Coordinates of C-alpha atoms in Angstrom, one line a residue:
Chain K
M413 CA 80.7 43.2 -29.5
D414 CA 78.6 41.5 -27.0
L415 CA 80.6 38.4 -25.3
K416 CA 79.4 37.3 -22.1
Y417 CA 81.7 35.1 -19.8
N418 CA 79.5 32.6 -17.8
F419 CA 81.6 31.2 -15.2
K420 CA 79.4 29.0 -13.0
P421 CA 80.7 28.1 -9.7
K422 CA 80.8 24.4 -10.0
S423 CA 80.1 21.9 -7.2
K424 CA 83.4 20.1 -5.9
W425 CA 82.0 16.6 -6.6
R426 CA 81.0 17.1 -10.2
E427 CA 84.6 18.5 -10.8
K428 CA 86.3 15.7 -8.8
L429 CA 83.7 13.3 -10.9
G430 CA 84.8 14.5 -14.1
E431 CA 88.2 14.7 -13.7
K432 CA 88.2 10.8 -12.3
F433 CA 86.1 10.0 -15.8
I434 CA 88.8 11.5 -18.1
A435 CA 91.9 9.7 -15.5
V436 CA 89.7 6.2 -16.0
N437 CA 89.1 7.6 -19.3
A438 CA 93.4 8.0 -20.3
F439 CA 94.1 4.9 -18.4
A440 CA 91.5 2.6 -20.3
A441 CA 93.4 3.8 -23.5
L442 CA 96.8 2.9 -22.2
I443 CA 95.5 -0.4 -20.4
G444 CA 94.3 -1.0 -24.3
I445 CA 97.6 -0.5 -26.1
A446 CA 99.4 -2.4 -23.7
L447 CA 97.5 -5.2 -23.7
I448 CA 97.5 -4.8 -27.5
F449 CA 101.2 -4.9 -27.4
I450 CA 101.5 -7.9 -25.1
F451 CA 99.2 -9.7 -27.0
I452 CA 101.2 -9.1 -30.1
F453 CA 104.3 -9.9 -28.1
K454 CA 103.5 -13.3 -26.4
E455 CA 102.4 -14.9 -29.5
S456 CA 105.8 -14.2 -30.8
I457 CA 107.7 -15.6 -28.2
P458 CA 108.3 -19.2 -29.2
I459 CA 110.4 -18.0 -31.5
F460 CA 112.9 -17.0 -28.7
T461 CA 112.1 -20.1 -26.4
D462 CA 110.5 -22.9 -28.5
A463 CA 113.2 -25.8 -29.4
T464 CA 110.6 -27.2 -31.8
V465 CA 110.1 -23.8 -33.5
H466 CA 113.4 -23.0 -33.5
E467 CA 114.0 -26.6 -36.4
E468 CA 112.5 -24.4 -38.9
V469 CA 113.3 -20.6 -37.7
T470 CA 115.7 -18.5 -35.4
I471 CA 116.5 -15.2 -35.2
E472 CA 119.9 -15.9 -36.9
K473 CA 117.8 -17.4 -39.7
M474 CA 115.9 -14.3 -40.4
I475 CA 118.5 -11.8 -40.0
K476 CA 122.1 -13.5 -42.1
P477 CA 122.2 -14.6 -45.5
Q478 CA 121.7 -18.4 -45.4
V479 CA 123.0 -21.0 -48.0
W480 CA 119.8 -23.1 -48.6
K481 CA 120.8 -25.5 -51.8
E482 CA 124.4 -26.8 -51.9
G483 CA 126.6 -25.2 -54.1
Q484 CA 124.8 -21.9 -53.9
E485 CA 125.3 -18.7 -52.6
A486 CA 124.1 -17.7 -49.0
R487 CA 120.8 -15.6 -49.9
Y488 CA 118.1 -14.0 -48.3
S489 CA 114.7 -15.2 -48.8
W490 CA 111.2 -15.3 -47.5
Q491 CA 109.5 -18.4 -48.4
P492 CA 107.3 -19.3 -45.6
N493 CA 105.6 -22.3 -46.9
S494 CA 108.5 -23.8 -48.5
T495 CA 109.4 -27.7 -48.5
V496 CA 112.1 -26.0 -46.9
P497 CA 110.3 -23.1 -44.9
K498 CA 112.7 -19.1 -45.4
Y499 CA 112.1 -16.8 -43.1
S500 CA 114.0 -14.1 -43.9
L501 CA 112.9 -10.5 -42.6
V502 CA 115.9 -8.6 -44.9
P503 CA 114.3 -8.3 -48.1
L504 CA 110.8 -7.3 -46.4
F505 CA 112.7 -4.4 -44.3
V506 CA 114.2 -3.5 -47.2
G507 CA 111.0 -3.2 -49.7
T508 CA 108.7 -1.4 -46.9
L509 CA 111.9 1.2 -46.4
K510 CA 111.9 1.5 -50.4
A511 CA 108.6 2.1 -50.4
A512 CA 108.5 4.4 -47.6
L513 CA 111.0 6.1 -49.2
I514 CA 109.4 6.9 -52.5
A515 CA 106.2 7.7 -50.8
M516 CA 108.2 10.8 -48.9
L517 CA 110.4 11.7 -51.5
F518 CA 106.9 12.2 -53.3
A519 CA 105.1 13.6 -50.4
V520 CA 107.0 16.1 -48.6
P521 CA 108.0 18.5 -50.9
L522 CA 104.2 18.5 -52.5
G523 CA 102.4 18.5 -48.9
V524 CA 104.9 21.4 -48.1
G525 CA 104.5 23.1 -50.5
A526 CA 100.7 22.8 -50.9
A527 CA 100.8 24.6 -47.3
I528 CA 103.4 27.2 -48.1
Y529 CA 101.3 28.0 -50.8
S530 CA 98.2 28.0 -49.0
S531 CA 99.0 29.4 -46.0
E532 CA 101.5 32.1 -47.3
F533 CA 100.7 33.1 -50.7
A534 CA 97.0 31.7 -51.7
S535 CA 94.2 34.6 -51.5
K536 CA 91.7 34.1 -48.7
R537 CA 88.9 32.8 -50.7
L538 CA 91.1 30.3 -52.6
R539 CA 93.1 28.6 -49.4
E540 CA 89.1 28.2 -48.2
V541 CA 89.0 25.6 -51.2
I542 CA 92.0 23.9 -51.2
K543 CA 92.7 23.4 -47.6
P544 CA 89.1 21.3 -47.4
V545 CA 89.7 19.8 -50.7
I546 CA 93.7 18.6 -49.5
E547 CA 91.8 17.3 -46.3
L548 CA 89.2 15.2 -48.1
L549 CA 91.9 13.3 -49.6
A550 CA 92.8 12.1 -46.3
G551 CA 89.1 10.6 -46.1
I552 CA 89.8 8.3 -49.2
P553 CA 90.1 4.9 -48.2
S554 CA 93.4 3.5 -48.8
V555 CA 91.6 0.4 -50.6
V556 CA 90.6 2.8 -53.4
L557 CA 94.2 4.0 -53.7
G558 CA 95.3 0.7 -54.2
F559 CA 93.0 -0.1 -56.7
F560 CA 93.6 3.2 -58.4
A561 CA 97.6 2.6 -58.4
L562 CA 97.1 -1.4 -59.6
I563 CA 94.8 0.1 -62.6
V564 CA 95.3 3.0 -63.6
L565 CA 98.6 4.4 -62.3
A566 CA 100.8 1.2 -62.9
T567 CA 100.2 1.5 -66.8
I568 CA 101.1 5.0 -67.2
L569 CA 103.9 4.4 -65.0
Q570 CA 105.0 1.4 -67.2
D571 CA 104.3 3.1 -70.5
S572 CA 106.2 6.6 -70.2
F573 CA 109.1 4.9 -68.2
G574 CA 109.2 1.3 -70.1
L575 CA 109.9 -0.6 -67.2
T576 CA 109.8 -4.4 -66.8
Y577 CA 107.5 -4.6 -63.9
R578 CA 104.3 -3.1 -63.7
L579 CA 103.9 -3.5 -59.8
N580 CA 107.1 -2.3 -58.5
A581 CA 108.5 0.0 -55.6
L582 CA 107.8 3.4 -57.0
N583 CA 104.1 2.4 -57.9
A584 CA 103.8 1.2 -54.3
G585 CA 105.7 4.5 -53.1
I586 CA 104.0 7.3 -55.1
A587 CA 100.2 5.9 -54.4
L588 CA 101.4 5.8 -50.6
G589 CA 102.9 9.1 -51.1
L590 CA 99.2 10.4 -52.2
A591 CA 97.9 8.9 -48.5
I592 CA 100.2 10.6 -46.5
V593 CA 100.2 14.2 -48.6
P594 CA 97.2 15.3 -46.6
I595 CA 98.9 14.3 -43.2
I596 CA 101.8 16.2 -44.2
F597 CA 100.0 19.1 -45.3
T598 CA 97.1 19.7 -42.7
V599 CA 99.8 20.1 -39.8
A600 CA 102.4 21.7 -41.9
E601 CA 100.1 24.5 -42.8
D602 CA 98.4 24.4 -39.1
A603 CA 102.1 25.3 -37.9
M604 CA 102.6 28.2 -40.4
N605 CA 99.3 29.3 -40.1
S606 CA 99.8 29.9 -36.4
V607 CA 103.0 31.9 -36.6
P608 CA 101.6 35.0 -35.4
G609 CA 100.5 37.8 -37.8
S610 CA 102.5 40.4 -36.1
L611 CA 106.1 38.6 -36.9
R612 CA 104.9 39.1 -40.8
D613 CA 104.0 42.4 -40.0
A614 CA 107.7 43.2 -38.3
A615 CA 109.2 41.6 -41.1
R616 CA 107.6 43.2 -44.0
A617 CA 108.0 46.8 -42.3
L618 CA 111.8 45.3 -42.2
G619 CA 111.3 45.4 -45.9
A620 CA 111.3 41.8 -46.6
N621 CA 109.0 40.5 -49.6
P622 CA 106.3 37.9 -49.2
W623 CA 109.1 35.3 -50.6
Q624 CA 111.3 36.5 -47.7
V625 CA 108.7 36.7 -45.5
S626 CA 108.0 33.0 -46.3
F627 CA 111.1 31.3 -46.4
T628 CA 113.5 33.1 -44.1
M629 CA 110.9 34.0 -41.3
V630 CA 107.7 31.6 -41.6
L631 CA 109.0 28.3 -42.6
P632 CA 111.8 28.1 -39.9
A633 CA 109.7 29.1 -37.5
A634 CA 106.7 26.5 -37.9
M635 CA 109.6 24.2 -38.8
P636 CA 108.5 22.2 -35.4
G637 CA 105.4 21.6 -36.9
I638 CA 106.4 20.7 -40.3
A639 CA 108.4 18.5 -38.8
A640 CA 106.0 16.4 -36.8
G641 CA 103.9 16.4 -40.1
I642 CA 106.8 14.8 -41.9
V643 CA 107.1 12.2 -39.2
L644 CA 103.5 11.4 -38.8
G645 CA 103.4 10.7 -42.7
F646 CA 106.4 8.2 -42.2
G647 CA 105.0 6.4 -39.3
R648 CA 102.4 6.0 -42.2
A649 CA 104.1 5.0 -45.3
I650 CA 105.8 2.0 -42.8
G651 CA 102.3 0.7 -41.4
E652 CA 100.0 1.1 -44.5
T653 CA 99.0 -1.6 -45.7
M654 CA 96.3 -2.1 -48.6
I655 CA 98.0 0.4 -50.9
V656 CA 101.6 -2.0 -50.9
L657 CA 99.7 -4.9 -50.8
M658 CA 97.3 -4.2 -54.2
A659 CA 100.2 -2.1 -56.2
S660 CA 103.6 -3.3 -54.9
G661 CA 103.8 -7.0 -56.4
N662 CA 104.6 -8.4 -53.1
A663 CA 107.9 -10.1 -54.2
A664 CA 110.5 -10.5 -51.8
I665 CA 113.4 -9.4 -53.5
L666 CA 116.5 -8.0 -52.4
S667 CA 117.8 -5.5 -54.6
G668 CA 118.4 -1.6 -54.6
S669 CA 116.4 -1.0 -57.8
F670 CA 113.0 1.0 -57.6
T671 CA 112.0 -0.4 -60.4
E672 CA 111.5 -3.7 -58.7
S673 CA 108.4 -5.5 -57.1
I674 CA 108.5 -5.1 -53.5
R675 CA 106.8 -7.0 -50.4
T676 CA 106.7 -5.0 -47.6
L677 CA 106.4 -6.1 -43.8
S678 CA 103.0 -5.2 -43.3
A679 CA 101.7 -6.6 -46.7
T680 CA 103.1 -9.9 -45.2
I681 CA 101.1 -10.4 -42.4
A682 CA 97.8 -9.4 -44.5
A683 CA 98.7 -12.0 -47.3
E684 CA 99.4 -14.5 -44.9
L685 CA 97.9 -14.3 -41.5
A686 CA 94.2 -15.5 -43.1
E687 CA 95.5 -18.8 -44.2
V688 CA 98.2 -19.8 -41.6
V689 CA 98.0 -22.7 -39.3
F690 CA 97.4 -21.2 -35.7
G691 CA 100.2 -21.6 -33.4
S692 CA 102.7 -22.7 -36.6
P693 CA 106.0 -21.1 -36.4
H694 CA 104.7 -19.2 -39.9
Y695 CA 102.2 -17.6 -36.9
N696 CA 105.2 -16.9 -34.9
V697 CA 107.3 -15.2 -37.4
L698 CA 103.8 -12.9 -38.5
F699 CA 103.5 -12.0 -34.9
L700 CA 107.3 -11.1 -34.5
I701 CA 106.6 -8.7 -37.9
G702 CA 103.6 -6.9 -36.1
T703 CA 105.8 -6.8 -33.1
L704 CA 108.7 -5.1 -34.7
L705 CA 106.4 -2.6 -36.8
F706 CA 105.0 -1.6 -33.4
V707 CA 108.7 -0.9 -32.3
F708 CA 109.3 0.4 -35.5
T709 CA 106.6 3.4 -35.7
F710 CA 107.0 3.9 -31.7
L711 CA 110.8 4.7 -32.2
V712 CA 110.0 7.0 -35.2
N713 CA 107.1 8.9 -33.0
L714 CA 109.7 9.0 -30.0
G715 CA 112.6 10.5 -32.2
G716 CA 110.3 12.7 -34.1
D717 CA 108.8 14.1 -30.8
I718 CA 112.5 14.3 -29.5
V719 CA 114.0 16.2 -32.6
L720 CA 110.3 18.5 -32.5
N721 CA 111.3 19.3 -28.8
R722 CA 114.6 20.5 -29.6
L723 CA 113.2 22.2 -32.7
K724 CA 110.8 24.6 -31.0
A725 CA 113.6 24.7 -28.2
R726 CA 116.3 26.5 -30.5
F727 CA 113.4 28.5 -32.3
Q728 CA 111.5 30.2 -29.6
G729 CA 115.5 31.2 -28.1
R730 CA 115.3 28.7 -24.9
T731 CA 118.6 27.7 -24.0
R732 CA 119.1 24.5 -21.2
Chain Y
M649 CA 90.3 -7.6 -54.0
R650 CA 87.7 -9.8 -54.5
R651 CA 88.2 -11.3 -50.7
L652 CA 86.6 -7.9 -49.0
I653 CA 84.0 -7.8 -51.9
V654 CA 83.0 -11.5 -50.1
A655 CA 83.3 -10.3 -46.8
A656 CA 81.4 -7.1 -47.3
L657 CA 78.7 -9.8 -48.6
A658 CA 78.9 -11.9 -45.9
A659 CA 79.2 -9.1 -43.4
A660 CA 75.8 -7.8 -45.1
T661 CA 73.9 -11.0 -45.1
V662 CA 75.0 -11.9 -41.5
A663 CA 72.4 -9.0 -40.6
V664 CA 69.5 -11.1 -42.0
P665 CA 67.8 -13.4 -39.1
A666 CA 69.1 -16.6 -38.7
L667 CA 66.1 -19.2 -39.7
A668 CA 66.3 -23.0 -39.5
G669 CA 67.9 -24.9 -41.4
N670 CA 70.6 -22.3 -42.2
I671 CA 74.3 -23.4 -43.7
T672 CA 77.4 -21.4 -43.8
I673 CA 79.9 -22.0 -46.6
K674 CA 83.2 -20.7 -46.3
G675 CA 87.0 -21.2 -48.0
S676 CA 88.9 -21.3 -51.0
D677 CA 88.8 -17.7 -53.3
T678 CA 88.9 -20.4 -56.6
M679 CA 85.3 -22.0 -55.1
V680 CA 83.7 -19.2 -54.5
R681 CA 81.9 -18.8 -57.8
L682 CA 81.1 -22.4 -57.3
G683 CA 79.4 -21.9 -54.3
Q684 CA 77.6 -19.1 -54.6
R685 CA 75.6 -20.6 -57.8
L686 CA 75.1 -23.8 -56.3
A687 CA 73.6 -22.0 -53.0
E688 CA 71.8 -20.1 -55.7
E689 CA 70.1 -23.0 -56.8
Y690 CA 69.4 -25.1 -54.2
M691 CA 67.7 -21.5 -52.6
K692 CA 65.5 -21.9 -55.9
K693 CA 64.6 -25.5 -55.3
F694 CA 64.0 -25.7 -51.3
P695 CA 63.1 -21.9 -50.5
K696 CA 62.7 -22.6 -47.0
S697 CA 66.9 -23.2 -46.8
V698 CA 69.2 -20.4 -46.5
I699 CA 72.7 -20.5 -47.7
Q700 CA 75.6 -18.0 -46.8
V701 CA 78.9 -18.7 -48.6
S702 CA 82.2 -16.6 -48.5
G703 CA 85.2 -16.9 -49.8
G704 CA 88.8 -16.1 -48.1
G705 CA 90.8 -18.5 -48.6
S706 CA 91.4 -22.6 -48.2
G707 CA 93.2 -22.1 -45.1
T708 CA 90.3 -19.6 -43.7
G709 CA 87.6 -21.9 -44.5
I710 CA 89.7 -24.7 -42.7
A711 CA 90.8 -22.4 -39.7
A712 CA 86.3 -21.2 -39.6
L713 CA 85.7 -25.3 -39.7
L714 CA 87.8 -25.7 -36.8
N715 CA 86.6 -23.2 -35.0
N716 CA 82.8 -24.4 -35.5
S717 CA 82.4 -21.3 -37.8
T718 CA 80.9 -22.4 -40.6
D719 CA 79.2 -25.8 -41.6
I720 CA 81.2 -26.2 -44.9
C721 CA 84.4 -25.7 -45.7
M722 CA 85.5 -25.2 -49.5
A723 CA 89.1 -26.2 -49.9
S724 CA 90.7 -26.4 -53.1
R725 CA 93.9 -28.5 -51.4
D726 CA 93.4 -31.2 -48.5
M727 CA 94.2 -30.5 -45.1
K728 CA 98.4 -29.9 -44.3
P729 CA 99.1 -32.9 -41.7
A730 CA 99.8 -29.6 -39.1
E731 CA 96.0 -29.0 -39.6
Y732 CA 94.6 -32.5 -39.6
S733 CA 96.6 -32.9 -35.9
L734 CA 95.0 -29.7 -34.8
A735 CA 91.7 -31.2 -35.7
K736 CA 92.7 -34.6 -34.1
S737 CA 93.2 -32.4 -30.7
K738 CA 90.0 -30.3 -30.9
G739 CA 88.3 -33.9 -31.4
I740 CA 87.1 -33.4 -34.7
D741 CA 86.5 -35.8 -36.9
V742 CA 86.9 -34.3 -40.6
K743 CA 85.1 -35.6 -43.5
R744 CA 86.1 -34.5 -47.2
Y745 CA 84.1 -34.7 -50.1
S746 CA 84.8 -34.0 -53.5
I747 CA 82.9 -31.9 -55.5
C748 CA 84.1 -31.2 -58.6
L749 CA 87.6 -31.2 -60.7
D750 CA 89.5 -27.8 -61.6
G751 CA 92.2 -27.6 -64.1
I752 CA 95.1 -25.3 -63.6
A753 CA 95.1 -23.1 -66.6
I754 CA 98.3 -21.0 -67.8
F755 CA 97.2 -17.5 -68.6
L756 CA 99.4 -15.4 -71.2
H757 CA 98.4 -12.7 -72.7
N758 CA 97.0 -12.5 -76.0
S759 CA 99.6 -11.3 -78.4
N760 CA 101.9 -13.4 -77.0
P761 CA 103.2 -15.5 -79.9
V762 CA 104.1 -18.5 -77.0
N763 CA 101.0 -21.3 -77.6
E764 CA 102.1 -24.3 -75.7
L765 CA 104.8 -25.3 -73.0
T766 CA 105.8 -28.2 -71.8
L767 CA 105.7 -29.0 -67.4
A768 CA 109.5 -28.7 -68.1
Q769 CA 109.3 -25.6 -69.6
L770 CA 107.0 -24.4 -67.2
K771 CA 108.7 -25.6 -63.8
A772 CA 112.2 -23.4 -65.4
V773 CA 110.3 -20.5 -66.2
Y774 CA 108.5 -20.6 -62.2
T775 CA 112.1 -21.3 -60.5
G776 CA 113.6 -18.6 -62.7
E777 CA 115.7 -20.6 -64.6
V778 CA 114.5 -19.1 -67.9
T779 CA 113.7 -15.5 -68.1
N780 CA 113.0 -15.0 -72.0
W781 CA 110.1 -15.3 -73.7
K782 CA 113.3 -16.2 -76.8
N783 CA 113.6 -19.7 -75.1
L784 CA 110.7 -20.4 -75.0
G785 CA 109.6 -19.6 -78.7
G786 CA 108.8 -16.1 -78.2
K787 CA 110.1 -12.7 -78.7
D788 CA 113.2 -11.2 -76.9
A789 CA 111.7 -10.4 -73.7
P790 CA 111.8 -11.0 -70.2
I791 CA 109.2 -13.1 -68.7
V792 CA 106.7 -11.7 -65.9
L793 CA 106.2 -14.3 -63.5
Y794 CA 102.4 -13.9 -61.9
G795 CA 101.3 -16.2 -59.0
R796 CA 98.9 -16.4 -55.5
E797 CA 99.7 -15.7 -52.1
N798 CA 101.7 -18.4 -50.7
N799 CA 99.3 -19.5 -48.6
S800 CA 96.7 -20.1 -51.4
G801 CA 95.5 -23.5 -52.1
T802 CA 96.1 -23.0 -55.8
Y803 CA 100.3 -22.1 -54.8
V804 CA 100.3 -25.3 -52.9
Y805 CA 99.1 -27.5 -55.6
F806 CA 101.2 -25.8 -58.5
R807 CA 104.0 -25.7 -56.3
E808 CA 103.5 -29.2 -55.6
H809 CA 102.8 -30.6 -58.9
V810 CA 104.4 -28.4 -61.3
L811 CA 107.3 -27.0 -59.6
K812 CA 107.9 -30.8 -57.8
D813 CA 108.4 -29.0 -54.5
E814 CA 111.1 -26.5 -55.5
D815 CA 110.8 -22.8 -54.6
Y816 CA 109.1 -20.4 -57.0
S817 CA 111.4 -17.7 -58.4
E818 CA 111.5 -14.7 -55.8
R819 CA 110.8 -12.1 -58.8
C820 CA 107.2 -14.5 -58.6
Q821 CA 104.7 -11.1 -57.9
T822 CA 101.8 -12.6 -55.7
L823 CA 98.3 -11.1 -56.1
P824 CA 95.4 -11.7 -53.6
G825 CA 93.2 -14.0 -56.2
T826 CA 93.1 -15.5 -59.2
A827 CA 91.0 -12.6 -60.6
S828 CA 94.1 -10.1 -59.7
V829 CA 96.0 -12.8 -61.6
V830 CA 94.1 -12.3 -64.9
N831 CA 93.9 -8.9 -64.6
A832 CA 97.6 -8.0 -64.4
I833 CA 98.2 -10.5 -67.8
T834 CA 95.6 -8.9 -69.1
K835 CA 97.6 -6.1 -69.2
D836 CA 101.4 -7.1 -69.4
P837 CA 102.1 -8.6 -72.5
N838 CA 105.3 -10.4 -70.9
G839 CA 103.0 -11.7 -68.3
I840 CA 102.2 -15.6 -67.1
G841 CA 99.9 -16.7 -64.6
Y842 CA 98.1 -19.4 -63.5
G843 CA 94.9 -19.9 -61.7
G844 CA 91.5 -22.0 -61.9
I845 CA 89.9 -21.8 -65.5
A846 CA 86.6 -20.5 -64.7
W847 CA 88.1 -17.3 -64.2
A848 CA 89.8 -16.7 -67.3
T849 CA 87.8 -14.6 -70.2
T850 CA 90.4 -11.7 -71.2
V851 CA 93.7 -14.0 -71.5
K852 CA 95.0 -16.6 -73.8
H853 CA 95.2 -20.2 -72.1
A854 CA 98.5 -22.2 -73.1
G855 CA 98.3 -25.8 -73.9
V856 CA 100.3 -28.1 -71.7
K857 CA 102.2 -30.7 -72.9
I858 CA 103.7 -33.4 -70.3
N859 CA 106.8 -33.6 -72.2
D860 CA 108.3 -33.0 -75.9
T861 CA 106.5 -36.0 -77.1
T862 CA 103.3 -35.5 -76.2
A863 CA 100.5 -33.0 -77.6
A864 CA 99.9 -30.2 -76.2
V865 CA 96.3 -29.8 -74.2
Q866 CA 94.0 -27.5 -73.5
P867 CA 92.2 -27.1 -70.2
E868 CA 89.0 -28.1 -71.6
S869 CA 86.1 -29.7 -69.4
E870 CA 86.8 -32.8 -71.3
A871 CA 90.4 -32.9 -71.0
V872 CA 90.4 -32.1 -67.4
S873 CA 87.7 -34.9 -66.7
N874 CA 89.2 -37.6 -68.5
G875 CA 92.6 -36.9 -66.9
S876 CA 94.4 -35.7 -70.1
Y877 CA 95.3 -32.3 -69.1
P878 CA 98.2 -32.4 -66.6
I879 CA 97.9 -30.2 -64.3
S880 CA 94.2 -30.5 -62.7
R881 CA 93.0 -31.0 -59.5
E882 CA 89.9 -31.9 -57.1
L883 CA 88.1 -29.3 -55.1
Y884 CA 86.2 -30.4 -51.5
F885 CA 83.7 -29.8 -49.2
F886 CA 85.0 -30.6 -45.8
T887 CA 83.0 -31.0 -43.0
R888 CA 83.0 -31.7 -39.1
G889 CA 81.8 -35.4 -39.0
V890 CA 79.2 -37.1 -41.1
P891 CA 76.9 -34.0 -41.8
T892 CA 73.4 -34.9 -41.4
G893 CA 70.2 -32.8 -42.3
E894 CA 70.3 -29.3 -44.6
T895 CA 73.8 -29.8 -44.8
K896 CA 73.9 -33.7 -46.1
D897 CA 70.9 -32.8 -48.3
F898 CA 72.8 -29.5 -49.9
I899 CA 76.1 -32.1 -50.4
N900 CA 74.2 -34.6 -51.7
W901 CA 72.4 -32.2 -54.3
A902 CA 75.7 -30.6 -55.5
L903 CA 77.0 -34.4 -56.1
S904 CA 73.6 -34.8 -58.1
P905 CA 73.6 -34.5 -61.9
E906 CA 71.9 -31.7 -61.0
G907 CA 74.5 -30.2 -59.4
Q908 CA 76.9 -31.1 -61.4
K909 CA 75.2 -29.4 -64.1
V910 CA 75.1 -26.1 -62.2
A911 CA 79.1 -26.5 -61.7
E912 CA 79.5 -26.7 -65.2
L913 CA 77.9 -23.8 -66.2
V914 CA 80.1 -21.7 -64.0
D915 CA 83.7 -23.4 -65.8
Y916 CA 83.8 -26.0 -63.5
I917 CA 84.4 -29.3 -64.4
P918 CA 82.0 -32.0 -63.0
L919 CA 83.1 -35.5 -61.5
H920 CA 82.3 -38.6 -63.3
A921 CA 78.7 -39.6 -62.8
E922 CA 79.7 -42.9 -61.3
A923 CA 82.6 -41.0 -58.8
A924 CA 79.7 -38.4 -58.0
A925 CA 76.9 -41.0 -57.0
A926 CA 79.8 -43.0 -54.9
N927 CA 80.4 -39.7 -53.2
M928 CA 77.2 -39.2 -51.8
I929 CA 76.3 -39.2 -47.9
K930 CA 74.7 -42.4 -47.6

């Protein structure tokens, strides 16, 4: 092989310029994100400070159950356009978590399983087909997945399980799962592929069969990467909007059932922001939901990062 | 869904270079079809004018009107007090023109044995007091409620006139656009929904009775225009101040017998001839 490494000595000022250019870009991105967060947060501030807003909504009303009608038990309800506006965030939170939970139950085994198969068992030719096809799934616009769930999946689920509600948490969760399978698959597959071949050879030399190699050696070694894929997928499941807007039925019901309709935080913003009166308490609450989603995904990513580093440290045998 | 398609179409038309006599119309999803047909026919008649129509909902249209990004706002409801005061604070004198009427039809699955409902029954169903079809003379099956997003003009109208300002049941599933509601009922034998009558072709319309003693009325053109159908409303065009030029001509044409005929052809209900003439801009 004729490899030619050609390191041209670069002039100092060009190097400096390049360095500065990259730094400016990185800071621009940081500032952009900070500004977005400040804007979203700023629009939700009146909820904490404004007395006229407090007549309609307070943090307490959003979190604790309220008695809205005499003689009725206290309840959580989201009815912002009612004569007495009700802004309980609890059913929205529960709905979001329900959808994300089903999505993860659906997508993690599928994504990780496909990754194990593709990286450990499939022949090279087959892998070259599987990988791009699953990654192509990531390119399907979520509105198409939502439409599929609305028209096809909902009918299949209703007919096979005899469900009362066509559009429900299960339906939305599975469609959401389809959207995050490629994310989990890609990241997990890359992690397993990057486990050095010499480790596999060593395990085989010790007499391990392919199953033992994959499950007791490769899988633990690739665990940090797999965990990262799962965390990324979860973040997407929390924030994904179009699919849940179309497939969940958008009824803010607070229950433990997975076959009833749900309303998620992100779908609520999408459905209501377009028509809300600007600057009204309702508008502020929608921005508060945006802030919460922002903080929530940030925490999930942060938590994921910490877990990741711990795992990395453990599997690489480092101690502190 | 429809909202997206309309948005895409609107984005596509924006690329066309602006011409003199260009009118933009934006707002209620219920009225998108009306606006588009009126614009089409008007442009056929006056090839020099260009009219762009897009949906997004009544509230979106009103916001666009107040932000000066549309000439005419279509709305299936009157402006809220908060919106009127916002307009006032911006120094905008909003004018309202009633363009035609719309009946709100109650949609049922074709296989549903229930054919008529009283207003009281409708209220009980949508507030969640009655949850089984057998209480309404149907089979023993749970009622599955479908409605519009809580910012839709239709949602607000229905709450005011049928629920008498009480809250919808929290089990009511809210869908974006009347087309989605109709589609849901088509697939759900136990479903019930509501929406403008121009949309429903694949579902059954329930007859509506004011009370137990009156006869059920079907949401047909004649019944809506003479007021015997109990849930009907006016559909509006809003403008910033009294319109002039092309916008004025267009609104007056929409109110002319010719324009009203176009509305009727796409299943909206024309105003009485005298009322239409009285609404015209002098």
